[in-house]
PDB file of C-alpha atoms in Angstrom:
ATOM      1  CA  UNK O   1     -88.603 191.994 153.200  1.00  0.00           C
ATOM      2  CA  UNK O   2     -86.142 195.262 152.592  1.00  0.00           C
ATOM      3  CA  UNK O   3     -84.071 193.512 155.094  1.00  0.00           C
ATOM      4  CA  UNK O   4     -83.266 191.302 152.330  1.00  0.00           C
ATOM      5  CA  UNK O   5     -81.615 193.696 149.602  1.00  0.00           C
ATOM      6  CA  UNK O   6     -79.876 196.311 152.494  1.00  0.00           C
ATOM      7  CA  UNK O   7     -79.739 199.735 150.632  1.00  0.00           C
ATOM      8  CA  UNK O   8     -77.836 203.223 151.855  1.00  0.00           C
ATOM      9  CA  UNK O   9     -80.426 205.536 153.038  1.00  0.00           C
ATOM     10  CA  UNK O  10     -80.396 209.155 152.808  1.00  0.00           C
ATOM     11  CA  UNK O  11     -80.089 209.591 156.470  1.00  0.00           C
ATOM     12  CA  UNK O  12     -76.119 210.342 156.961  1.00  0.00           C
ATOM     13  CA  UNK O  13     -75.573 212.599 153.943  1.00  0.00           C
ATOM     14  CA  UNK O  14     -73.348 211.874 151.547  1.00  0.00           C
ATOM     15  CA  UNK O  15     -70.854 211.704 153.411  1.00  0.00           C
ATOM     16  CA  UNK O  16     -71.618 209.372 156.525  1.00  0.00           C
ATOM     17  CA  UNK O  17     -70.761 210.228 159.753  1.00  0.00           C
ATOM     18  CA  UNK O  18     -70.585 208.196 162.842  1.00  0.00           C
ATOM     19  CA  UNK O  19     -74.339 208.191 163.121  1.00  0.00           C
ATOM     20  CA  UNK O  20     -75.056 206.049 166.810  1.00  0.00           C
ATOM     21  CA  UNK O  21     -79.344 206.261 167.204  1.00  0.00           C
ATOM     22  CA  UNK O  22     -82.280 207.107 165.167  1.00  0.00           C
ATOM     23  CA  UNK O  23     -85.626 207.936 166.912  1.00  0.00           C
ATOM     24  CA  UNK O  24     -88.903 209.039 164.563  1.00  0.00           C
ATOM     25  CA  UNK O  25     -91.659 210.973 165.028  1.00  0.00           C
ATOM     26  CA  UNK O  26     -94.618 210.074 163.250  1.00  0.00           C
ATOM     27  CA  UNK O  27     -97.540 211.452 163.906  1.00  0.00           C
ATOM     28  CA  UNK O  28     -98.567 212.334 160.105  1.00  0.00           C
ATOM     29  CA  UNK O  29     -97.539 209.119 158.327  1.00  0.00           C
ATOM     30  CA  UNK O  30     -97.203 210.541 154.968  1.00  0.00           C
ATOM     31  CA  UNK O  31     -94.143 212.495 156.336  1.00  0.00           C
ATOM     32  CA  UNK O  32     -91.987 210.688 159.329  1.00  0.00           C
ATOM     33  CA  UNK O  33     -89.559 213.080 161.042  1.00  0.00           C
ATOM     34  CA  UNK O  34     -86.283 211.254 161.742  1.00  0.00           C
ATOM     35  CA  UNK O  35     -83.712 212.424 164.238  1.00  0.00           C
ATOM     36  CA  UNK O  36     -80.835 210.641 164.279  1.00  0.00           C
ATOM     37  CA  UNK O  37     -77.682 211.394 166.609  1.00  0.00           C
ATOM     38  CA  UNK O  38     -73.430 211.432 166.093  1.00  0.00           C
ATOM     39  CA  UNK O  39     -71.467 210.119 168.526  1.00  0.00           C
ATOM     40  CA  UNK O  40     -68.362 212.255 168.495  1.00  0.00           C
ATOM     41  CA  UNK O  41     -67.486 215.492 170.203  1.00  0.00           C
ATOM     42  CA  UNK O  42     -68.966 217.940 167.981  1.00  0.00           C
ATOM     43  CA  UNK O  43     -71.776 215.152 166.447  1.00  0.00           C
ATOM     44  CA  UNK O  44     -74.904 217.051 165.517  1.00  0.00           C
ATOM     45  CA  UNK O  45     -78.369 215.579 166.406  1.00  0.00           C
ATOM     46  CA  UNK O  46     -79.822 215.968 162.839  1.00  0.00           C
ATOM     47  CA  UNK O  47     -83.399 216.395 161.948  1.00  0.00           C
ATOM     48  CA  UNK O  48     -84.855 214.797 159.046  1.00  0.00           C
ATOM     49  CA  UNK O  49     -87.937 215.628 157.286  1.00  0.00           C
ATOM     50  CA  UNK O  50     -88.565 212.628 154.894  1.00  0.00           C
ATOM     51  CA  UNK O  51     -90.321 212.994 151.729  1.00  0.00           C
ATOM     52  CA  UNK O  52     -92.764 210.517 151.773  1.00  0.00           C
ATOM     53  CA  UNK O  53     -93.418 207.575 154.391  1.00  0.00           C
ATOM     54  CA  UNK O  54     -92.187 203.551 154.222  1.00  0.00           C
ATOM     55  CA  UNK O  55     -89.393 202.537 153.725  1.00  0.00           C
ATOM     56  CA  UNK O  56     -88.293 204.137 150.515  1.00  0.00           C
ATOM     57  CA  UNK O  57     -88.544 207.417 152.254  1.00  0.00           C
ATOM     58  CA  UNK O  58     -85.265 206.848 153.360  1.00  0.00           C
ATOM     59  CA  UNK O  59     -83.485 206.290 150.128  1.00  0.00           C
ATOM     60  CA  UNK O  60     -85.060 209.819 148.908  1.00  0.00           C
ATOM     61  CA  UNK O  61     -83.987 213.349 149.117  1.00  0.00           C
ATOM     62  CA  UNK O  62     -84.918 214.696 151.978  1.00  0.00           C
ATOM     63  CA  UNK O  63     -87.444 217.634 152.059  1.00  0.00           C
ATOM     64  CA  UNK O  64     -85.648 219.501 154.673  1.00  0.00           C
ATOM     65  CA  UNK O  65     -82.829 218.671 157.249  1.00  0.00           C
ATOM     66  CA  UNK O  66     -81.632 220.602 160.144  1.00  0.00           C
ATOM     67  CA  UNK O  67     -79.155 220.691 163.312  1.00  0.00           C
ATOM     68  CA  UNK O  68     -80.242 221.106 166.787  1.00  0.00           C
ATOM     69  CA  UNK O  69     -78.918 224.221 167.978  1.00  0.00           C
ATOM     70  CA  UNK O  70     -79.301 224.374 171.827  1.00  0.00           C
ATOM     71  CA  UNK O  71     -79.778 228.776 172.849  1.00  0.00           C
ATOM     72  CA  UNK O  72     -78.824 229.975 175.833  1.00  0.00           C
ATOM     73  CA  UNK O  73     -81.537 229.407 179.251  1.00  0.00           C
ATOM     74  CA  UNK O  74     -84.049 226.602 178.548  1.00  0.00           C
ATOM     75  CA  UNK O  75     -85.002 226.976 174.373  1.00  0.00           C
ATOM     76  CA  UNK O  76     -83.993 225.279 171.249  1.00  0.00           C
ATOM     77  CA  UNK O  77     -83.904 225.723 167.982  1.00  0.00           C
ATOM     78  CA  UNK O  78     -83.510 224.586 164.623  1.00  0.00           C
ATOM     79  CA  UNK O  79     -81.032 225.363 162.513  1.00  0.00           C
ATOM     80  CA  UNK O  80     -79.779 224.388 158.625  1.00  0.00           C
ATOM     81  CA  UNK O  81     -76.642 225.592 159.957  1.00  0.00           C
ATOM     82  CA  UNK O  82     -74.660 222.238 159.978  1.00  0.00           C
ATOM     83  CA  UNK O  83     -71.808 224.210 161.549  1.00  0.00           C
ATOM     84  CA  UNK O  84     -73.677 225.898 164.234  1.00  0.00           C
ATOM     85  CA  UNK O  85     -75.037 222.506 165.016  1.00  0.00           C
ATOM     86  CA  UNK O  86     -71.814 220.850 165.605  1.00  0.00           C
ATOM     87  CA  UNK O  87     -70.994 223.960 167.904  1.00  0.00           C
ATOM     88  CA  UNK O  88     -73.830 223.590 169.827  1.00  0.00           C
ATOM     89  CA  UNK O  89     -73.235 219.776 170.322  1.00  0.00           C
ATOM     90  CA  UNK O  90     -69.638 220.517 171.258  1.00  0.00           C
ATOM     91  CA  UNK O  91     -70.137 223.184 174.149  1.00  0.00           C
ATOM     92  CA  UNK O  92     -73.907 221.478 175.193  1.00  0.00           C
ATOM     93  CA  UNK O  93     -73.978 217.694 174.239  1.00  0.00           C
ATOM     94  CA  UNK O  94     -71.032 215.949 173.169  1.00  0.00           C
ATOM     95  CA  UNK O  95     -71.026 212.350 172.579  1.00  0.00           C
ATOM     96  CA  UNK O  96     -74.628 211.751 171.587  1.00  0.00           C
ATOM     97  CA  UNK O  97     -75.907 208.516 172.104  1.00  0.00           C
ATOM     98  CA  UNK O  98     -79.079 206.396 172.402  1.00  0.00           C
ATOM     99  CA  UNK O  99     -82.494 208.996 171.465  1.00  0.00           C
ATOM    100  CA  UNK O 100     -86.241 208.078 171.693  1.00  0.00           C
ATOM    101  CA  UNK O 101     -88.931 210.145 171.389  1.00  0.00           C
ATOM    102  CA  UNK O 102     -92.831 210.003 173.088  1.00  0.00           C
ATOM    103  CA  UNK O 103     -95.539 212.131 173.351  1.00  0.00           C
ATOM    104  CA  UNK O 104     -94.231 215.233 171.656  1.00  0.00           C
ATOM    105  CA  UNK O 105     -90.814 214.838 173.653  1.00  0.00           C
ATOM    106  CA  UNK O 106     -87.494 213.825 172.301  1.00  0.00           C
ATOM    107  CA  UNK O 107     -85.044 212.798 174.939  1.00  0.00           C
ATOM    108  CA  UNK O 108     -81.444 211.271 173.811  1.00  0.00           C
ATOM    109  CA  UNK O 109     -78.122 211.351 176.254  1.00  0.00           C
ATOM    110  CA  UNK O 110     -74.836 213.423 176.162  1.00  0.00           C
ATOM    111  CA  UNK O 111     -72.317 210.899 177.069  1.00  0.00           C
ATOM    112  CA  UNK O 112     -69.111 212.971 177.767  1.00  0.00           C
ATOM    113  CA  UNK O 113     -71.161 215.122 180.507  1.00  0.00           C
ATOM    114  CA  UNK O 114     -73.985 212.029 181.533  1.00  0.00           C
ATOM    115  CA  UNK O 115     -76.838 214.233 180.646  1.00  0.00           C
ATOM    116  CA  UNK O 116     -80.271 213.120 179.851  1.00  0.00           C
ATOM    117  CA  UNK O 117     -81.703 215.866 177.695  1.00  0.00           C
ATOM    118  CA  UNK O 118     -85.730 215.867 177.397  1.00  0.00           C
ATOM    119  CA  UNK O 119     -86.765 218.732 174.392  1.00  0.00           C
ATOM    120  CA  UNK O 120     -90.024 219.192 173.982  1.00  0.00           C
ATOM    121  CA  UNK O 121     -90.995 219.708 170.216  1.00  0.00           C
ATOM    122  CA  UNK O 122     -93.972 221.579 170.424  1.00  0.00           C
ATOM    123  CA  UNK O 123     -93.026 224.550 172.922  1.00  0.00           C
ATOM    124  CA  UNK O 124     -89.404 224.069 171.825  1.00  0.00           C
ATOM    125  CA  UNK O 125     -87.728 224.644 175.231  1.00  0.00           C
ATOM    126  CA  UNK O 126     -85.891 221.772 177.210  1.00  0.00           C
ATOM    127  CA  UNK O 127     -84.908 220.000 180.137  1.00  0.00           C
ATOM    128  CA  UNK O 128     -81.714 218.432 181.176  1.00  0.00           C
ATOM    129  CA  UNK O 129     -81.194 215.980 184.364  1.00  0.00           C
ATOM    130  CA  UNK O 130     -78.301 214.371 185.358  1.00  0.00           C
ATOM    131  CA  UNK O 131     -78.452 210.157 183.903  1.00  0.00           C
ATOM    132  CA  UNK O 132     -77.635 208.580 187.575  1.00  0.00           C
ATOM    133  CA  UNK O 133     -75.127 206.220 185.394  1.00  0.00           C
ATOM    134  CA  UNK O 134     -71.182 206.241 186.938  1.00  0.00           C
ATOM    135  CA  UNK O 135     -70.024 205.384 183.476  1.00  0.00           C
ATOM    136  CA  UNK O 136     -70.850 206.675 180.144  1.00  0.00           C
ATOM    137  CA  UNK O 137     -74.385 205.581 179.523  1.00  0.00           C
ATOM    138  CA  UNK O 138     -75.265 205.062 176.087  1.00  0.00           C
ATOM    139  CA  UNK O 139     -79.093 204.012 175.216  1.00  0.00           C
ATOM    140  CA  UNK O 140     -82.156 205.178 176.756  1.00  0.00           C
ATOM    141  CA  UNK O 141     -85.500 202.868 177.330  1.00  0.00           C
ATOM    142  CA  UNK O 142     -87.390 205.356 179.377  1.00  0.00           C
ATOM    143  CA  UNK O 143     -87.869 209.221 179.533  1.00  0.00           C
ATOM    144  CA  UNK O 144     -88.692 211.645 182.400  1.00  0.00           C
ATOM    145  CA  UNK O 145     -90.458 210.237 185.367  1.00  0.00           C
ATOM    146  CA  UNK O 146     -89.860 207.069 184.175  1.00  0.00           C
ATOM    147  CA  UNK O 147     -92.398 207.023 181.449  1.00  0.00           C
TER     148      UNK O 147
END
């Protein structure tokens, strides 16, 4: 029933942000991993380790948040360098959109370049493939080999 008495959650910051999708991870229910894109030119994907599980875990503090930082070849990283996350997205993956995640593999889309970007958590290295779309896409339903 919490979509009865809406409440801000702790995702955006304090400040906002032009937040688009939220994907979670949540493999140990006790603590969900969000990641949650920003759909402008230099909008981070943001990581967010919640501190506790249900729905009140997202009107706590967080117990850690970091940036995606994409390095140079095929590897991620990441960062608690909001700034070097925002330079990352601008030179790799502006224009986040729609993100899902599966399997140990988070895939979201780069709208300004019509990427589909597939990082795998657990090796933390990445793929990127070309969305097919002749517009901007925007949400994804289905990762890499159409699974």
């Amino acid at each position: 029933e919490n979509h009865l008495k809406p409440v801000t959650t702790k995702l955006g910051g304090p400040d906002g942000g032009s937040w688009e999708s939220v994907a979670v991870e949540n493999s140990n229910p006790n603590r969900p991993v969000f990641f949650i894109t920003e759909d402008n030119s230099q909008g981070v994907l943001k990581r967010f380790k919640a501190n506790g599980n249900g729905w009140d875990s997202l009107q706590s503090d967080p117990i850690q948040v970091t940036y995606l930082r994409i390095m140079d070849g095929t590897t991620f990283e990441w960062t608690g360098s909001e700034e070097a996350g925002r330079e990352s997205a601008r030179r790799y993956f502006a224009g986040a959109e729609g993100i899902s995640y599966r399997d140990g593999t988070l895939y979201f889309i780069a709208k300004v370049s019509q990427l589909l970007y597939s990082l795998d958590l657990d090796s933390m290295t990445y793929e990127v493939e070309r969305t097919g779309f002749p517009a901007q896409p925007d949400q994804i339903a289905l990762g890499k080999y159409g699974r």
